[in-house]
PDB file of C-alpha atoms in Angstrom:
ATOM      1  CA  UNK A 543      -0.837   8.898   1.126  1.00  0.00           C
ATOM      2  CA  UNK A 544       1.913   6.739   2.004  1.00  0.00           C
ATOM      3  CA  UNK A 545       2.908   2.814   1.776  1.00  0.00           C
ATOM      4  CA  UNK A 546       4.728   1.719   4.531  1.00  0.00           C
ATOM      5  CA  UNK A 547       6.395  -2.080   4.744  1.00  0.00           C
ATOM      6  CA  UNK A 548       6.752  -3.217   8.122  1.00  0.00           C
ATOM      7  CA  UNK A 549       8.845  -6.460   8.986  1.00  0.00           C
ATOM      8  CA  UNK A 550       7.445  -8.021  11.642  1.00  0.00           C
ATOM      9  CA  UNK A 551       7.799 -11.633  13.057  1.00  0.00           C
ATOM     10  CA  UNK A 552       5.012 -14.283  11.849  1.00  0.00           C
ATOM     11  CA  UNK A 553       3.787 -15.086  15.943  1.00  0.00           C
ATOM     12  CA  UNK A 554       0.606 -13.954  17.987  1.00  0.00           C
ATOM     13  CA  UNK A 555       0.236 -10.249  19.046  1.00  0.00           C
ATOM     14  CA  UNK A 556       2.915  -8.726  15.760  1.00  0.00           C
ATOM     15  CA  UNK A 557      -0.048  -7.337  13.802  1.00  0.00           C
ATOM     16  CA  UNK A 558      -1.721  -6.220  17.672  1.00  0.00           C
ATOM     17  CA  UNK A 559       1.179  -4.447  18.838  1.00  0.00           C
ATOM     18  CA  UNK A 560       1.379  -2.604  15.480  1.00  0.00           C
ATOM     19  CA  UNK A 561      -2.005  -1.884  15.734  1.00  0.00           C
ATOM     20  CA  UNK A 562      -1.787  -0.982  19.525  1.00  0.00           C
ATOM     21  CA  UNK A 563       1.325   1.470  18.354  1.00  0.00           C
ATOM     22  CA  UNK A 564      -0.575   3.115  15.891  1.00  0.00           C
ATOM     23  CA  UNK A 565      -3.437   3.360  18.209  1.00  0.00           C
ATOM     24  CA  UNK A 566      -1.825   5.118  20.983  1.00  0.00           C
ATOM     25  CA  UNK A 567      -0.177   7.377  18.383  1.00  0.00           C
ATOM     26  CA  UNK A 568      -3.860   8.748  16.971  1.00  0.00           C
ATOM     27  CA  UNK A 569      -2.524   7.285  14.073  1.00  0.00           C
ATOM     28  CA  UNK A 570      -5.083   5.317  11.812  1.00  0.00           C
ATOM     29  CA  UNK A 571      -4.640   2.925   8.906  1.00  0.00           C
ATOM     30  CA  UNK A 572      -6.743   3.442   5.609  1.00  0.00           C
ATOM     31  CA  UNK A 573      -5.879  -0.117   4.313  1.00  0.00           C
ATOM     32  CA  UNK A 574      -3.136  -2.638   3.993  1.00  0.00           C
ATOM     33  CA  UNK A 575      -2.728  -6.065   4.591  1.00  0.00           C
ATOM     34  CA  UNK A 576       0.137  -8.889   5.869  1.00  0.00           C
ATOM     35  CA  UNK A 577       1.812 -11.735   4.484  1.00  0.00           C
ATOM     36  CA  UNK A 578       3.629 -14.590   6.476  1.00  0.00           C
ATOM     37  CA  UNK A 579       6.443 -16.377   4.598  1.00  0.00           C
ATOM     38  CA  UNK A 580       8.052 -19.193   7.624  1.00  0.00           C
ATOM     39  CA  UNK A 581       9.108 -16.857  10.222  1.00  0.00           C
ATOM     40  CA  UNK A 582       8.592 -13.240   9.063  1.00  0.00           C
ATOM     41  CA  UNK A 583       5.700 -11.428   7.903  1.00  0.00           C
ATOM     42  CA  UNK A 584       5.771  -8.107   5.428  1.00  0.00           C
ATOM     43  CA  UNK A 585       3.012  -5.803   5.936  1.00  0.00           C
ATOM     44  CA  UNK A 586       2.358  -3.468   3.864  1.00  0.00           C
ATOM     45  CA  UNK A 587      -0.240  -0.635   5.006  1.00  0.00           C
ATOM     46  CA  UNK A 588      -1.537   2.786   3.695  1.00  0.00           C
ATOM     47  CA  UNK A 589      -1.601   5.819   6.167  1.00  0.00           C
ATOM     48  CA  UNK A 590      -2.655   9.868   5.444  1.00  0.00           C
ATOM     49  CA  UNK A 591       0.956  10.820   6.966  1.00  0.00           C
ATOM     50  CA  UNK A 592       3.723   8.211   6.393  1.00  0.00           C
ATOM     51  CA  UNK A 593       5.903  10.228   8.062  1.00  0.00           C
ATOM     52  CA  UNK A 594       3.809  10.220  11.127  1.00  0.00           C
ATOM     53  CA  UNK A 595       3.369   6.456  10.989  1.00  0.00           C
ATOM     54  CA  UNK A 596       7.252   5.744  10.400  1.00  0.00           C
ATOM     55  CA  UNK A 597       7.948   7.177  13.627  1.00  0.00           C
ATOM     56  CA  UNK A 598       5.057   6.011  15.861  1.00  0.00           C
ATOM     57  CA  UNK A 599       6.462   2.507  14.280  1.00  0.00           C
ATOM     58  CA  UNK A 600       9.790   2.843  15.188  1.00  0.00           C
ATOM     59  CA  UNK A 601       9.276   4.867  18.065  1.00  0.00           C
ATOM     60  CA  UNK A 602       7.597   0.667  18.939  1.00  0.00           C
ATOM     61  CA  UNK A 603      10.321  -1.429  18.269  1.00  0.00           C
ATOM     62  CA  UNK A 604       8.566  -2.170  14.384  1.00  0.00           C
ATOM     63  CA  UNK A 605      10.823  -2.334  11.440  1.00  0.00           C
ATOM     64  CA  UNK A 606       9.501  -0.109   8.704  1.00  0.00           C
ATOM     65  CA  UNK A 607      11.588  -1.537   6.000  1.00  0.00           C
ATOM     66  CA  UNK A 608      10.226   1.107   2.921  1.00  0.00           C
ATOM     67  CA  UNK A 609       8.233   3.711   2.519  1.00  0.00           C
ATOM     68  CA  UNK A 610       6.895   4.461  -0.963  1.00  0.00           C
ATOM     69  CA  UNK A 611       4.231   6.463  -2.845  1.00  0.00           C
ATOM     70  CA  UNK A 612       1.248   4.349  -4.058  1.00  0.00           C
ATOM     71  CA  UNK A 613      -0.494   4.578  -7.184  1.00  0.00           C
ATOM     72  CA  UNK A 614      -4.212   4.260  -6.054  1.00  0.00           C
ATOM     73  CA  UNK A 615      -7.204   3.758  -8.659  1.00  0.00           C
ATOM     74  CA  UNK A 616     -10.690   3.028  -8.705  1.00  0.00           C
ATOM     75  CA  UNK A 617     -11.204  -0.269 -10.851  1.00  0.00           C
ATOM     76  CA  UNK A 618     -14.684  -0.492 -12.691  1.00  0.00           C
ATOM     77  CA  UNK A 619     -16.763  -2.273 -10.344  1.00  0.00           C
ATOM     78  CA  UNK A 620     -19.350  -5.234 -12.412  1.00  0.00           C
ATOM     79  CA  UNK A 621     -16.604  -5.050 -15.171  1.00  0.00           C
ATOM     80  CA  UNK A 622     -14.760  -8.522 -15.849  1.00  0.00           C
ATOM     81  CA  UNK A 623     -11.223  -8.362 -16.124  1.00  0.00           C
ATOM     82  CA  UNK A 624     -10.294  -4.824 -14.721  1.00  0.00           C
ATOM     83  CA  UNK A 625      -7.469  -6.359 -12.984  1.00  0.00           C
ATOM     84  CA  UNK A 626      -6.294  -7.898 -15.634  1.00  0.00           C
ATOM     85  CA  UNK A 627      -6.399  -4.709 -18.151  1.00  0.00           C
ATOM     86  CA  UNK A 628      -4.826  -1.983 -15.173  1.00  0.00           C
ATOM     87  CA  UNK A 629      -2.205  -4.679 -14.882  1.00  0.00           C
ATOM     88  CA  UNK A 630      -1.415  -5.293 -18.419  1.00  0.00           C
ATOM     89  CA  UNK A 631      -1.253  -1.170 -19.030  1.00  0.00           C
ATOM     90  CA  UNK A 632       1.208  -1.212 -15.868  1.00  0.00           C
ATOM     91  CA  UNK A 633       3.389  -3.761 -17.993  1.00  0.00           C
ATOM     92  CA  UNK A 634       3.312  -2.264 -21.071  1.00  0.00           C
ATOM     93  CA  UNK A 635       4.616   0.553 -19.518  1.00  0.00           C
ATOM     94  CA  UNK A 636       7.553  -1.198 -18.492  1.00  0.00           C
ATOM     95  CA  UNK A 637       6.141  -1.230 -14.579  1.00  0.00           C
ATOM     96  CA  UNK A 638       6.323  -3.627 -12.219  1.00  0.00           C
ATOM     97  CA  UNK A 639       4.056  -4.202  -9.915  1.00  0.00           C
ATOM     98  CA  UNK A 640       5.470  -4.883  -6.447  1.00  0.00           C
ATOM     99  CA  UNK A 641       2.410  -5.323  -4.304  1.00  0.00           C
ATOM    100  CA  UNK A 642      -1.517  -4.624  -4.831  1.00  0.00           C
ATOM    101  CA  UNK A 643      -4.238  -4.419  -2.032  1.00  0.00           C
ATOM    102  CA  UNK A 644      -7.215  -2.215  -1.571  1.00  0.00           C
ATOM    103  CA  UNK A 645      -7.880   0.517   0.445  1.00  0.00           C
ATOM    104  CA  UNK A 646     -10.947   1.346   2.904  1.00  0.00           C
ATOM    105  CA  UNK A 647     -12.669   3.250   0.055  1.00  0.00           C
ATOM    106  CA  UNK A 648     -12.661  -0.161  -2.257  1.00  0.00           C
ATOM    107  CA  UNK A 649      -9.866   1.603  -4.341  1.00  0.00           C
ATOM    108  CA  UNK A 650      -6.898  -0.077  -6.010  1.00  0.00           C
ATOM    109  CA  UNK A 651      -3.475   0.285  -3.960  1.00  0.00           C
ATOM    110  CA  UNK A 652      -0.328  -0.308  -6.596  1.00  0.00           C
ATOM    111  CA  UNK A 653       2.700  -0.389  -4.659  1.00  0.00           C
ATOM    112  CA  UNK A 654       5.268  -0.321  -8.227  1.00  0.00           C
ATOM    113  CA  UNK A 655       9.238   0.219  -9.365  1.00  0.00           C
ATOM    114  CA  UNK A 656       8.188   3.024 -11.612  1.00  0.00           C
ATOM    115  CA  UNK A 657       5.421   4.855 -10.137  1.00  0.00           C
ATOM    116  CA  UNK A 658       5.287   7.804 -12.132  1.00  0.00           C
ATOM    117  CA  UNK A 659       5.221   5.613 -15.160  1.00  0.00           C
ATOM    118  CA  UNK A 660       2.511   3.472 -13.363  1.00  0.00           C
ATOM    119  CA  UNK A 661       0.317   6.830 -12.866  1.00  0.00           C
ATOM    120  CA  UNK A 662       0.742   7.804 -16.433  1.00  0.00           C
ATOM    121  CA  UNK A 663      -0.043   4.147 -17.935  1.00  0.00           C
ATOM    122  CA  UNK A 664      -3.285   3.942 -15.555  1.00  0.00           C
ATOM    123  CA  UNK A 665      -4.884   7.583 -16.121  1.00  0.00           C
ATOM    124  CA  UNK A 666      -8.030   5.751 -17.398  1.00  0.00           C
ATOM    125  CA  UNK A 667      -8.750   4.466 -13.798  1.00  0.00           C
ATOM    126  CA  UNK A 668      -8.109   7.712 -12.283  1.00  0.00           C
ATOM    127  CA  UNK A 669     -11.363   9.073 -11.990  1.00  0.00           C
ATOM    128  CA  UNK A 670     -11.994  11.037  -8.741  1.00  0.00           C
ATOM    129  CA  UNK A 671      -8.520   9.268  -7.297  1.00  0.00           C
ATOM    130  CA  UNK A 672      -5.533  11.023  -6.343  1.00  0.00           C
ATOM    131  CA  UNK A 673      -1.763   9.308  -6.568  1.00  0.00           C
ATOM    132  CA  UNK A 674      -0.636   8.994  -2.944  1.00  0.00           C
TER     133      UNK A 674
END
C-alpha cells in the first residue's frame, strides 16, 4: 500500500476529476480523505499500487506532491482511548505523526516522519495488519 498527497485546488469538480482519473485508469482508492486550507486542498489517499496511481494522476494534470509508506493498524474497537495510547507509543518513539485517516477496512492509516520507528512502537495494534 501506498499514501499518495495530491495538491489540488479547493473549487467544484478537483476531488471529481481525481476520481474520474482514477476511474478511467481501473485504478481504485482503499481510503483517504481531503482537506481545504483557503485556496488549495491536500488529499491524501491510500491505493494497492502507488506507482500505478502516481501516473494515472499525473498522466491528469493532478499534482502528487509525496508518496510515502503508511503504517496501517487495527485500533481496538469498544476500547476508550485507543487513539490516544497508538499515538502516545508513536511519540515516545520519537515519531511524528503527519496525517491519520482510516481505510475501507475501518483500519488506522499513519502517514509518519519515521515510519519504521512508527511500525516498531505500534506492534501491539498489528494484529492481522500489514505495514503498507
Amino acid at each position: 500500500m501506498d499514501d499518495l498527497e495530491f495538491d489540488l485546488e479547493n473549487s467544484p469538480g478537483s476531488l471529481a476529476h481525481l476520481g474520474e482519473v482514477m476511474g478511467q485508469a481501473g485504478i481504485p482508492f482503499e481510503g483517504g480523505g481531503v482537506f481545504a486550507t483557503g485556496t488549495r486542498a491536500t488529499a491524501h489517499f491510500l491505493f494497492r499500487d502507488g506507482k500505478a496511481a502516481r501516473q494515472a494522476a499525473e498522466a491528469g494534470g493532478i499534482k502528487v506532491t509525496a508518496m510515502r509508506r503508511p503504517v496501517i493498524r487495527k485500533l481496538k474497537q469498544g476500547t476508550p482511548g485507543q487513539l490516544g495510547a497508538i499515538s502516545r507509543a508513536v511519540a515516545k518513539a520519537g515519531v511524528n505523526i503527519l496525517v491519520q485517516y482510516s481505510d475501507h477496512q475501518n483500519r488506522l492509516v499513519l502517514i509518519c516522519d519515521r515510519p519504521e520507528a512508527a511500525s516498531c512502537a505500534t506492534l501491539d495494534w498489528a494484529v492481522g495488519t500489514e505495514q503498507g
